[in-house]
Tab-separated table of C-alpha atoms and ligand atoms in Angstrom:
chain	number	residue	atom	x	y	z
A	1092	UNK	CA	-11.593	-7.446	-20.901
A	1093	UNK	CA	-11.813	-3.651	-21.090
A	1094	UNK	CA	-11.163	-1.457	-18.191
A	1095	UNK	CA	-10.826	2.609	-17.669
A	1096	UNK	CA	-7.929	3.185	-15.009
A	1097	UNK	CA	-7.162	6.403	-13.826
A	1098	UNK	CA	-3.543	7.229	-13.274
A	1099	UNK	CA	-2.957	10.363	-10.731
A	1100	UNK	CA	0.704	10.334	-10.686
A	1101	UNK	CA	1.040	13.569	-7.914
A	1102	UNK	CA	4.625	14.550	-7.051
A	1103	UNK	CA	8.425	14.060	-6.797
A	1104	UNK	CA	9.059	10.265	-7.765
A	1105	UNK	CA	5.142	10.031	-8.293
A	1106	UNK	CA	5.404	10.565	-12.008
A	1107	UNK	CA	8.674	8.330	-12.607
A	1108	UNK	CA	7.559	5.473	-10.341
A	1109	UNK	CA	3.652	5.579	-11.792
A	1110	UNK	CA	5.448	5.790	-15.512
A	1111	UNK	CA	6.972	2.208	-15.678
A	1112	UNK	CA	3.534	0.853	-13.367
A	1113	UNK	CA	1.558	2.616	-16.364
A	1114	UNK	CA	4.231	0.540	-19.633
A	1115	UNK	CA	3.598	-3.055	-17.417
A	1116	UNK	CA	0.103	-2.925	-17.646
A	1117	UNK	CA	0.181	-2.133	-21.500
A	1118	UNK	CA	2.297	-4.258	-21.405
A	1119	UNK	CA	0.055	-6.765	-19.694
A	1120	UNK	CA	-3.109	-5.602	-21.933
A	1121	UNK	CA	-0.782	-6.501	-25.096
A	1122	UNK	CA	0.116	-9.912	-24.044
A	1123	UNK	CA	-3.293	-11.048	-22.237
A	1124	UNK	CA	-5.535	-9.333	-25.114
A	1125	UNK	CA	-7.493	-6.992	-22.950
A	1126	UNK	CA	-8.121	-3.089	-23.326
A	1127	UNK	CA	-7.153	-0.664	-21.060
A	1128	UNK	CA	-7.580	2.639	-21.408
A	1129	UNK	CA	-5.483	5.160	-18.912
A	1130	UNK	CA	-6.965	8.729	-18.113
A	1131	UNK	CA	-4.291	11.551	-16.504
A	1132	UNK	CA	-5.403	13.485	-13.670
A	1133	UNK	CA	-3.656	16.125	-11.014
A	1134	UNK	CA	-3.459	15.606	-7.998
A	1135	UNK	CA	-1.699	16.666	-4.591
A	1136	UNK	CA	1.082	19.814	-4.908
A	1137	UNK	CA	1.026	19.491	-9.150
A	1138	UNK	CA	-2.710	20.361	-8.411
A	1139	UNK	CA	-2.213	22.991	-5.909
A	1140	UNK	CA	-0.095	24.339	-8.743
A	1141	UNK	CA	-2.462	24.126	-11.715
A	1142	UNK	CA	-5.576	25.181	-10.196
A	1143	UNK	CA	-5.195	25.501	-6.090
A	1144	UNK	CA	-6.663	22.275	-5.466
A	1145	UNK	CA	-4.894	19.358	-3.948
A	1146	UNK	CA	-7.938	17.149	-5.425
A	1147	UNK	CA	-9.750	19.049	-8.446
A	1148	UNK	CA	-13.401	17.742	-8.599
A	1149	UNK	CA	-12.477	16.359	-12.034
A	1150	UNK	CA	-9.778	14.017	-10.909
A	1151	UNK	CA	-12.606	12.907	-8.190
A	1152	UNK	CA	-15.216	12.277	-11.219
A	1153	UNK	CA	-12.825	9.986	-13.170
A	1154	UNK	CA	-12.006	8.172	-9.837
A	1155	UNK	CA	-15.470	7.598	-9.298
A	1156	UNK	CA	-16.158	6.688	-13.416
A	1157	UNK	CA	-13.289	4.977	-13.381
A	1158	UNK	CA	-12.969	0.648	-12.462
A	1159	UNK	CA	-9.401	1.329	-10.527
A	1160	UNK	CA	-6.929	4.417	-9.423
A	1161	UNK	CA	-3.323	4.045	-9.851
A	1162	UNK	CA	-1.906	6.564	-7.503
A	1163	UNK	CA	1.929	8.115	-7.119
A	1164	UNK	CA	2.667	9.458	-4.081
A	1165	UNK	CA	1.785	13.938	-3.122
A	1166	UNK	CA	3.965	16.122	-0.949
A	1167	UNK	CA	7.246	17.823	-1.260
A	1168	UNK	CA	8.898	20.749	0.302
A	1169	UNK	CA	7.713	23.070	-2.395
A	1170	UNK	CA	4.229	22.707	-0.407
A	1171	UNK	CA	5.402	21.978	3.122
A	1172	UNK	CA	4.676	25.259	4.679
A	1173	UNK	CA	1.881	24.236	7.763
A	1174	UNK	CA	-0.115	27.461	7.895
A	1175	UNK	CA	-0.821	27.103	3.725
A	1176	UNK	CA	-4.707	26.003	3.128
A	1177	UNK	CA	-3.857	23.607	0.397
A	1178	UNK	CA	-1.759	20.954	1.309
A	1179	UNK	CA	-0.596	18.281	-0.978
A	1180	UNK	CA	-1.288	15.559	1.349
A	1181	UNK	CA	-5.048	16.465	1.830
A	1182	UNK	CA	-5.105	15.347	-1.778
A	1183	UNK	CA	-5.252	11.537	-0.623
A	1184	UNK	CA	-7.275	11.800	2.589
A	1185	UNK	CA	-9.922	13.351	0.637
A	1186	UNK	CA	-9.737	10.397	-1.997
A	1187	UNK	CA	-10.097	7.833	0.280
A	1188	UNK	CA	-12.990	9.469	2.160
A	1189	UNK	CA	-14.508	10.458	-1.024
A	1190	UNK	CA	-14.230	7.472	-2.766
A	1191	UNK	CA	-15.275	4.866	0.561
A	1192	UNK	CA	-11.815	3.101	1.111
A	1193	UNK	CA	-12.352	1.656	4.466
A	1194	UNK	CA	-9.479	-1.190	3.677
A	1195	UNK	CA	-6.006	-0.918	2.893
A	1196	UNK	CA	-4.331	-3.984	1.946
A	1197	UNK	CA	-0.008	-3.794	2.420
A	1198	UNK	CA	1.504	-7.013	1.497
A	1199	UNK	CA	5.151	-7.764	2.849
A	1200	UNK	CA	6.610	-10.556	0.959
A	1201	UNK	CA	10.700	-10.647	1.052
A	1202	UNK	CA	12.633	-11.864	-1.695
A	1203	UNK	CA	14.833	-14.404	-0.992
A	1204	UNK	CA	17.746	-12.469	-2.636
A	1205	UNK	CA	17.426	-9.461	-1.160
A	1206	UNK	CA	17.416	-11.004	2.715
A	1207	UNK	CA	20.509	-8.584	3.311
A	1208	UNK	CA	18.901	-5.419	2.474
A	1209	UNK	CA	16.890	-5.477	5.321
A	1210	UNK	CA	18.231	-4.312	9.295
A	1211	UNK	CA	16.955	-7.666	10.319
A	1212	UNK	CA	18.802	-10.963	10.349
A	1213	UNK	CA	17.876	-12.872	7.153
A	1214	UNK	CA	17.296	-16.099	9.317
A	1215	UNK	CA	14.191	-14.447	11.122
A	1216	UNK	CA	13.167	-12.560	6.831
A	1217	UNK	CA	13.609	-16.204	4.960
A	1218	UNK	CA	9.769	-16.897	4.278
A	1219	UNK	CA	7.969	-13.786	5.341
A	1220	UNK	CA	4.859	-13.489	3.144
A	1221	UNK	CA	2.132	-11.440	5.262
A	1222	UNK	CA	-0.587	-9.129	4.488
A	1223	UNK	CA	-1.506	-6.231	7.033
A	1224	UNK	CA	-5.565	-5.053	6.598
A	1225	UNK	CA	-5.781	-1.652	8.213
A	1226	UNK	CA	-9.224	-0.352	8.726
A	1227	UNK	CA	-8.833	3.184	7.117
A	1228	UNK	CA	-11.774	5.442	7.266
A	1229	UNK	CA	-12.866	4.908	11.131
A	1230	UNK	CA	-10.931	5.228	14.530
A	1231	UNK	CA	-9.364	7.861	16.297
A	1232	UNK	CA	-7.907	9.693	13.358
A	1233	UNK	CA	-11.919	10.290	12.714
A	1234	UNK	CA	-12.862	11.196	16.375
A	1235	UNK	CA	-13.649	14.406	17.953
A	1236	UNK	CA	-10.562	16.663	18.436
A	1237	UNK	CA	-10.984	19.242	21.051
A	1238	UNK	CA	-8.283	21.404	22.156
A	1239	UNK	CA	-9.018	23.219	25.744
A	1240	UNK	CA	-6.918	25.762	26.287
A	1241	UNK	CA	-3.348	24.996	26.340
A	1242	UNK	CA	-3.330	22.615	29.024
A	1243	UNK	CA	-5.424	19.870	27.982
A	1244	UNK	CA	-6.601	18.395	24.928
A	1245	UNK	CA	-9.418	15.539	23.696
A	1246	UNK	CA	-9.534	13.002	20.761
A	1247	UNK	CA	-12.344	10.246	20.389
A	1248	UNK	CA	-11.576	6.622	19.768
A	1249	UNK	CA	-15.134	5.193	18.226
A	1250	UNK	CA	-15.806	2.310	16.318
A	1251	UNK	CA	-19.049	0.802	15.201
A	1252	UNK	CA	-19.812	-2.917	15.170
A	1253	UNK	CA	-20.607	-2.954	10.881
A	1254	UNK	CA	-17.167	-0.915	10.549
A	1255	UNK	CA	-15.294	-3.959	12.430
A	1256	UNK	CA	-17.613	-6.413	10.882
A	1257	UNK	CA	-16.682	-5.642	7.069
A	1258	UNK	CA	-12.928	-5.098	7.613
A	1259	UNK	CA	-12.900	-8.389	9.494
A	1260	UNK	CA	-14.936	-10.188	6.399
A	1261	UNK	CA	-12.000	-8.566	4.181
A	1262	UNK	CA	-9.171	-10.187	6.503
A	1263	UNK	CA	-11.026	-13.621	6.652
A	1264	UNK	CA	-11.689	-13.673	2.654
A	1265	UNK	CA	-8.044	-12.854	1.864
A	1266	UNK	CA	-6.868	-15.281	4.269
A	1267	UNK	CA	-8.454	-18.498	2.561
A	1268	UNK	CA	-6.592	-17.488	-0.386
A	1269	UNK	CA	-3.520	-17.714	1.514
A	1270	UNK	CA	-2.574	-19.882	4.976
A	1271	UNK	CA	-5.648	-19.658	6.082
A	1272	UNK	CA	-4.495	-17.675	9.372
A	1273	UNK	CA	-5.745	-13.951	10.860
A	1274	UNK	CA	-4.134	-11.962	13.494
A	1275	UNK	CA	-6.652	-9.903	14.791
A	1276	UNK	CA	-4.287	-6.749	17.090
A	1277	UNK	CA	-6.470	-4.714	19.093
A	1278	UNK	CA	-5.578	-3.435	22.829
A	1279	UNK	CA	-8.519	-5.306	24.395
A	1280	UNK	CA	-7.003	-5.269	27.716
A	1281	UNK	CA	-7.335	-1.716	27.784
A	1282	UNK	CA	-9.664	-0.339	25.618
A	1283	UNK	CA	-13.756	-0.103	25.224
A	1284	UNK	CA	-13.279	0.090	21.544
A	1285	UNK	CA	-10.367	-2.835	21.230
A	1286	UNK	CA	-12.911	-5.160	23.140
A	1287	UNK	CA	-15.895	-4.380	20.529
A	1288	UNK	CA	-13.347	-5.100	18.375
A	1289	UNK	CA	-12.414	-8.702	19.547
A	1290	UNK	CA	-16.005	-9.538	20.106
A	1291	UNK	CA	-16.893	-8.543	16.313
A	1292	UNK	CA	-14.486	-10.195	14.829
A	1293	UNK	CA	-15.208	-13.803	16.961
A	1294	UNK	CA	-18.696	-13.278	15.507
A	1295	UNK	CA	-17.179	-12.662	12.219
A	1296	UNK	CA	-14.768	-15.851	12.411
A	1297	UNK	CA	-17.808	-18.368	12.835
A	1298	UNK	CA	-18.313	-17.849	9.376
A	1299	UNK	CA	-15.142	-18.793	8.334
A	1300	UNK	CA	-14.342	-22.212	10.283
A	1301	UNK	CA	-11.567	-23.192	7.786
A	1302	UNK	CA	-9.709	-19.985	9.153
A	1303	UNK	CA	-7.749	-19.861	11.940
A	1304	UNK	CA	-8.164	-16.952	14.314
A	1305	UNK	CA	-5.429	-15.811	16.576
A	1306	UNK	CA	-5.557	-12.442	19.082
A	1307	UNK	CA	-2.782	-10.167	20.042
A	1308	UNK	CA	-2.411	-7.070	22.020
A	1309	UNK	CA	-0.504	-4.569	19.681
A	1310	UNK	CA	2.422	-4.180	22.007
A	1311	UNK	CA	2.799	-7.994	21.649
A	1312	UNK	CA	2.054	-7.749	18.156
A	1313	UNK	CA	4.709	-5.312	17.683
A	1314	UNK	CA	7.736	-6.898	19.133
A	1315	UNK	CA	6.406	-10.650	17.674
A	1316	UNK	CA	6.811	-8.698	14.072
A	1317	UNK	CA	10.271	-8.490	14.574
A	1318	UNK	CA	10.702	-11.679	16.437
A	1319	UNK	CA	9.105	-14.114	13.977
A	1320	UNK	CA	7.353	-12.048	11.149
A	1321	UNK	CA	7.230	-15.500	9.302
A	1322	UNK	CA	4.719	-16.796	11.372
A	1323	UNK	CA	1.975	-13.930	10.349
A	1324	UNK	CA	-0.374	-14.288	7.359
A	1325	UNK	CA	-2.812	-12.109	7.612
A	1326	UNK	CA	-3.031	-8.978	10.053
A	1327	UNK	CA	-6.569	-7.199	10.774
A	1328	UNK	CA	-6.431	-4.155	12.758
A	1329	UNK	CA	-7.846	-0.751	13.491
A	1330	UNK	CA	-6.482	2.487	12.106
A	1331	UNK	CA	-4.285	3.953	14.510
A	1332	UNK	CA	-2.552	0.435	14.885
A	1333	UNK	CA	-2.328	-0.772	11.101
A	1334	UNK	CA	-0.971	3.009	9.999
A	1335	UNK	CA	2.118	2.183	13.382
A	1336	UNK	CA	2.578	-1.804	12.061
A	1337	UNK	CA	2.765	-0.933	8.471
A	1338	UNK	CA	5.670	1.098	8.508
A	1339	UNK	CA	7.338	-1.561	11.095
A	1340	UNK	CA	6.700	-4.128	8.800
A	1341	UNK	CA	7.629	-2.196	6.230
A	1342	UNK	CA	11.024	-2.537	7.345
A	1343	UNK	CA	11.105	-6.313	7.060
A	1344	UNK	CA	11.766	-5.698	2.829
A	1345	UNK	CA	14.939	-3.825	3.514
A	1346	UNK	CA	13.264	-0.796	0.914
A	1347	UNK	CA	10.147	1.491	1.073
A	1348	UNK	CA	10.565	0.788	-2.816
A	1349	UNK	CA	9.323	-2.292	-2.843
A	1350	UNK	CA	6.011	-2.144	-1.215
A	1351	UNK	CA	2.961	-1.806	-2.603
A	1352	UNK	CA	-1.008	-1.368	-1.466
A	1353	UNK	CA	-4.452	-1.720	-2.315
A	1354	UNK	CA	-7.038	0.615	-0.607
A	1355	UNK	CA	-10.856	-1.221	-1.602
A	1356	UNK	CA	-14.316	-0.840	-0.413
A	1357	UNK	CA	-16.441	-3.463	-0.357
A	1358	UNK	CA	-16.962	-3.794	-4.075
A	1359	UNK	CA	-14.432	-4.672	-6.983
A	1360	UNK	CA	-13.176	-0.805	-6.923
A	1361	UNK	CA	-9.712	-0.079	-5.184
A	1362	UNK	CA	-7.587	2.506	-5.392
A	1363	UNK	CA	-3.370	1.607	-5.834
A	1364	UNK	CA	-0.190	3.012	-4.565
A	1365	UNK	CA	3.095	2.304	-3.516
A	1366	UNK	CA	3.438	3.046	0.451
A	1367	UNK	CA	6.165	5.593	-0.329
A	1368	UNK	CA	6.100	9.268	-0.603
A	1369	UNK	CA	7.394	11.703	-3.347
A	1370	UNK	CA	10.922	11.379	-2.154
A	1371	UNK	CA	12.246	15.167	-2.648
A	1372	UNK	CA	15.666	13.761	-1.734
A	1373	UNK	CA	15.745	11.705	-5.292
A	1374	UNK	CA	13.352	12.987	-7.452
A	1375	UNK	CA	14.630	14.947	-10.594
A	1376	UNK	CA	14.987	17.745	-11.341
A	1377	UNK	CA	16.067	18.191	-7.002
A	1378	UNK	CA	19.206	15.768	-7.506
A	1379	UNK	CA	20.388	15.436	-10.584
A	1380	UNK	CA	24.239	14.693	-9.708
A	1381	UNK	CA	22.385	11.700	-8.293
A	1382	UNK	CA	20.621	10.525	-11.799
A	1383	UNK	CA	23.986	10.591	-13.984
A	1384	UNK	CA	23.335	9.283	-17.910
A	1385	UNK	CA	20.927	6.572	-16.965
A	1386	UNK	CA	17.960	9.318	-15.459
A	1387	UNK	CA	15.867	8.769	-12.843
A	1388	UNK	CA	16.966	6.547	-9.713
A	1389	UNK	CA	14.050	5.703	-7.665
A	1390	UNK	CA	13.017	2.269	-7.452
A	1391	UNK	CA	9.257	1.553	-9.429
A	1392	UNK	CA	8.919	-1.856	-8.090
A	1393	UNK	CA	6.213	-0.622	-5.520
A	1394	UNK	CA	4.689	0.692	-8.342
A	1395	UNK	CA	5.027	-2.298	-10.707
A	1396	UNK	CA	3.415	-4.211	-7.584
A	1397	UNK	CA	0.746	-2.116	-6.854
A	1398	UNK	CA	-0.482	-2.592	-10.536
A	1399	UNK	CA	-0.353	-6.283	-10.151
A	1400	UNK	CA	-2.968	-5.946	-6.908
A	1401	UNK	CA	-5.318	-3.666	-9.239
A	1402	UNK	CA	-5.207	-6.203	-11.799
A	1403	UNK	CA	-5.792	-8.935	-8.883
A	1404	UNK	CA	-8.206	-7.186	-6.822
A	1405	UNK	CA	-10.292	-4.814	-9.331
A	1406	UNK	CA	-10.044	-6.516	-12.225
A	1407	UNK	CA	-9.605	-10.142	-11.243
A	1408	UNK	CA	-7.687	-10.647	-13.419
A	1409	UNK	CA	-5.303	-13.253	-10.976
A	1410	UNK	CA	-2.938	-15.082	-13.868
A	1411	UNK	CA	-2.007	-11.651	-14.979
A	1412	UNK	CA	-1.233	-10.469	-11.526
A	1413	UNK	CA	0.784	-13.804	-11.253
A	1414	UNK	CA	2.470	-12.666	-13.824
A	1415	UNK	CA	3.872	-9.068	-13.071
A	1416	UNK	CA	4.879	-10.447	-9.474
A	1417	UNK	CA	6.875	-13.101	-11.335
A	1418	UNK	CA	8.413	-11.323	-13.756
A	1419	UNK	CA	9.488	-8.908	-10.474
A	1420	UNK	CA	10.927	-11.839	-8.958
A	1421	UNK	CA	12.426	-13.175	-11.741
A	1422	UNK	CA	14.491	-9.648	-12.402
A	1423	UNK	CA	15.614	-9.671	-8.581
A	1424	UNK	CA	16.746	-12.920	-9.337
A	1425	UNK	CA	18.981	-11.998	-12.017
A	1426	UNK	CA	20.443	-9.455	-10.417
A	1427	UNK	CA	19.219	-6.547	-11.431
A	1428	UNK	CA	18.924	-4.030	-8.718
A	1429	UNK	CA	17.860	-0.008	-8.331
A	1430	UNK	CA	20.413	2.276	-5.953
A	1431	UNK	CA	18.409	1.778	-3.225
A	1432	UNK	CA	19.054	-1.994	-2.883
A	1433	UNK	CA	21.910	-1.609	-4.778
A	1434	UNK	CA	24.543	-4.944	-3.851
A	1435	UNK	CA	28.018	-5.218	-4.716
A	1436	UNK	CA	28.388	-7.774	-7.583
A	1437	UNK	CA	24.684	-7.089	-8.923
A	1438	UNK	CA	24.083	-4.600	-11.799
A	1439	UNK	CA	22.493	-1.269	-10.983
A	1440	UNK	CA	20.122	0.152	-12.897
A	1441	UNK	CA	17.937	3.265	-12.994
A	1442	UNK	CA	13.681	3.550	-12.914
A	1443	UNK	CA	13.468	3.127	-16.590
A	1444	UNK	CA	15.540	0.280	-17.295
A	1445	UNK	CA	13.867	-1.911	-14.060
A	1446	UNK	CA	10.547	-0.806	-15.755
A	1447	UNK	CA	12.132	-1.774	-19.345
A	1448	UNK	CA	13.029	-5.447	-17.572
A	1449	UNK	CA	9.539	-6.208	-15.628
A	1450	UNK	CA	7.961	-5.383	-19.239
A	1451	UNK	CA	10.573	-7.913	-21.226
A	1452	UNK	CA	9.934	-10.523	-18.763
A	1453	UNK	CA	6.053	-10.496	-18.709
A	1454	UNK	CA	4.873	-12.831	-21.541
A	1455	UNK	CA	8.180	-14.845	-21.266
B	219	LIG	P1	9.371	8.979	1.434
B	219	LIG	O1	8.708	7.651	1.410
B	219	LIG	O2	9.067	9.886	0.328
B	219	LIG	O3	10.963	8.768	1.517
B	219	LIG	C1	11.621	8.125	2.615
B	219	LIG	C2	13.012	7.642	2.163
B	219	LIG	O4	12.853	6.502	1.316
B	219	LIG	C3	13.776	8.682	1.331
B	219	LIG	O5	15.145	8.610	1.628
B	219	LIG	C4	13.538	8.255	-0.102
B	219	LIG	O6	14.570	8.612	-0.975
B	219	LIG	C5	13.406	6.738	0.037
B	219	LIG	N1	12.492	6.185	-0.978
B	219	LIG	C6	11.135	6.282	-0.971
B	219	LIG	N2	10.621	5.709	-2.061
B	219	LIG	C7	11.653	5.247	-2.780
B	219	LIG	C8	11.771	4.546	-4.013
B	219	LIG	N3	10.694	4.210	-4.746
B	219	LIG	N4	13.009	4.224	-4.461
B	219	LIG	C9	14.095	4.532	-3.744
B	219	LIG	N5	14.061	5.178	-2.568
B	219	LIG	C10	12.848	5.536	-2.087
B	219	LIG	O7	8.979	9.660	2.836
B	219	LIG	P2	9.321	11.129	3.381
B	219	LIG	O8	10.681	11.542	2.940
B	219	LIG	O9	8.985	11.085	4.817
B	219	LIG	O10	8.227	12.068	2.701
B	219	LIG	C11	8.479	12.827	1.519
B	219	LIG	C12	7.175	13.469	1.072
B	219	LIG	O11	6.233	12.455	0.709
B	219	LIG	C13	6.493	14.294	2.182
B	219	LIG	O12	5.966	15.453	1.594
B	219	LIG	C14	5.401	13.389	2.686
B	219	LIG	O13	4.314	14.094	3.212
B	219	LIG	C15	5.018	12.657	1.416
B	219	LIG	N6	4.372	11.339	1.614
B	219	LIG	C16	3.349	11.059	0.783
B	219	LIG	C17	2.727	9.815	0.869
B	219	LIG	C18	1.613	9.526	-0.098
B	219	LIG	O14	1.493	10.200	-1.091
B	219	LIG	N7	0.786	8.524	0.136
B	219	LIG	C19	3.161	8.864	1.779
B	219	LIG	C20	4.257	9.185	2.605
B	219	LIG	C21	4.862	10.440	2.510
């Protein structure tokens, strides 16, 4: 098949990580006879740079000509000042507004080798495979702020019943490709919005009878995360809630370099991005008595894996997905490992040389 992807690699470890997600899918094109063409664009602080922009209209035009976005990460110290009027990270809020991405998709699937890597005990990780849907373009982070004075101030929880309706069809599609189980978190008990919520998404589950539905308040939700992750499959929830349970279940894989996601709207389009930043800390040229002879450090795997869900998800193009996940697992399993999940006894090795392996093993 032919397909036009547009690669906005941003900042920091945006470029190194997006570099080896960028040689897999040639790599994948190569092996699986398809064409893929790849179009550059700025975005975030390297925009802000070039042109004062943190999202050019041009790298907005090739999102929208475009059949998928494969995004870095934006940000960095360089740009941190508040009171500036372009900020980096303003860069991918406008995307995803621009662009409709009311559903991000974060996957949290731990490898059975790298059980240790993670604060948790590896008897509660063996097994985890869930998926969180966050509803991204609605909720209180798209209220009403209202400052009063110093003393008090006002933001605006809303909700419609066709915003909970189509992120709860996402949830119940994705789960009968999986274990046919949602979580649907809300704070129902509490809030006028949460029980809308609830409501829509009973309405929704009628359609999908094959599905089990289960309910949790998000305080439950949270602490049952820790306390038996394995039994999740897939998680819907509002925005506020999904952006808090992401990062905790982020945790679960021992490394933010790991993770990928999938923001979609309703069609075939998505946009793709590890769930990490820029990581000034590691990025060249910032640390370079941390690179030594083998260059950069930072881990691409969240990368890697967030071109496998835009082959998956915009593309559908599911053996080849297959593929790049195996050929991730398959490297882990050998014992190859980057410095952040670095293990005594397994070989360490930098972004380049992980990319070099994922690319070896597809095809194989
Ligand atoms: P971060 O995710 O960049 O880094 C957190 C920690 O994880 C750091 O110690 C970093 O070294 C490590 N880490 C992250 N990705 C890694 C990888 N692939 N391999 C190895 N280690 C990795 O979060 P932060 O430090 O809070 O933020 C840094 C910058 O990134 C800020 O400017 C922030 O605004 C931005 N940011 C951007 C996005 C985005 O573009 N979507 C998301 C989060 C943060």
């Amino acid at each position: 098949m032919r397909a036009r992807i547009a690669v906005l690699p941003g900042d920091g470890i945006g470029p190194e990580v997006i570099a080896e997600a960028v040689k897999v899918l040639k790599r994948v094109a190569q092996t699986y006879e398809h064409e893929f063409t790849f179009q550059e664009a700025l975005v975030g602080g390297a925009a802000i740079d070039a042109v004062g922009d943190p999202l050019p209209a041009e790298t907005l035009q090739l999102c929208r000509e475009s059949d998928a976005v494969l995004f870095g990460a934006v940000g960095g110290p360089r740009w941190g000042d508040p009171r500036a009027a372009a900020r980096p990270e303003q860069g991918i809020l406008s995307l995803r507004q621009g662009l409709g991405l009311f559903a991000n998709l974060r996957p949290v699937k731990v490898h059975p080798d790298l059980l240790t890597a993670s604060p948790l005990k590896p008897d509660i990780l063996a097994g985890v495979d869930l998926v969180v849907v966050r509803e991204l373009t609605g909720g209180i982070y798209f209220g009403q702020p209202r400052v009063e004075g110093s003393e008090r101030a006002v933001d605006t929880m809303v909700y419609t019943r066709a915003e909970v309706e189509r992120i709860a069809h996402v949830a119940f599609r994705l789960a009968r490709g999986r274990r046919h189980k949602v979580t649907s978190v809300d704070k129902a008990n509490v809030l006028a919005c949460s029980r809308l919520w609830r409501h829509t998404v009973d309405q929704v589950a009628r359609n999908y009878p094959d599905v089990e539905l289960e309910h949790l308040l998000v305080d439950a939700a949270a602490m049952h995360l820790l306390r038996r992750p394995r039994d999740f499959d897939v998680i819907v929830t509002g925005n506020m809630f999904g952006d808090i349970l992401t990062d905790e279940a982020s945790m679960l894989a021992g490394s933010m370099g790991l993770l990928p996601s999938a923001s979609l709207r309703g069609d075939t389009f998505g946009l793709y991005e590890p769930i990490h930043g820029s990581a000034p800390d590691i990025a060249a040229p910032r640390s370079p008595q941390l690179w030594g002879d083998r260059g950069a450090i930072a881990n691409p795997l969240a990368a890697i894996l967030s071109a496998a869900m835009l082959l998956r998800y915009s593309l559908r193009l599911e053996a080849e997905a297959t593929a790049v996940e195996g050929a991730v697992a398959a490297v882990l399993s050998q014992g190859y490992r980057t410095r952040d999940i670095a293990e005594e006894g397994k070989q360490q090795v930098g972004t380049r040389e992980m990319g070099d392996l994922i690319e070896l093993e597809i095809g194989n």
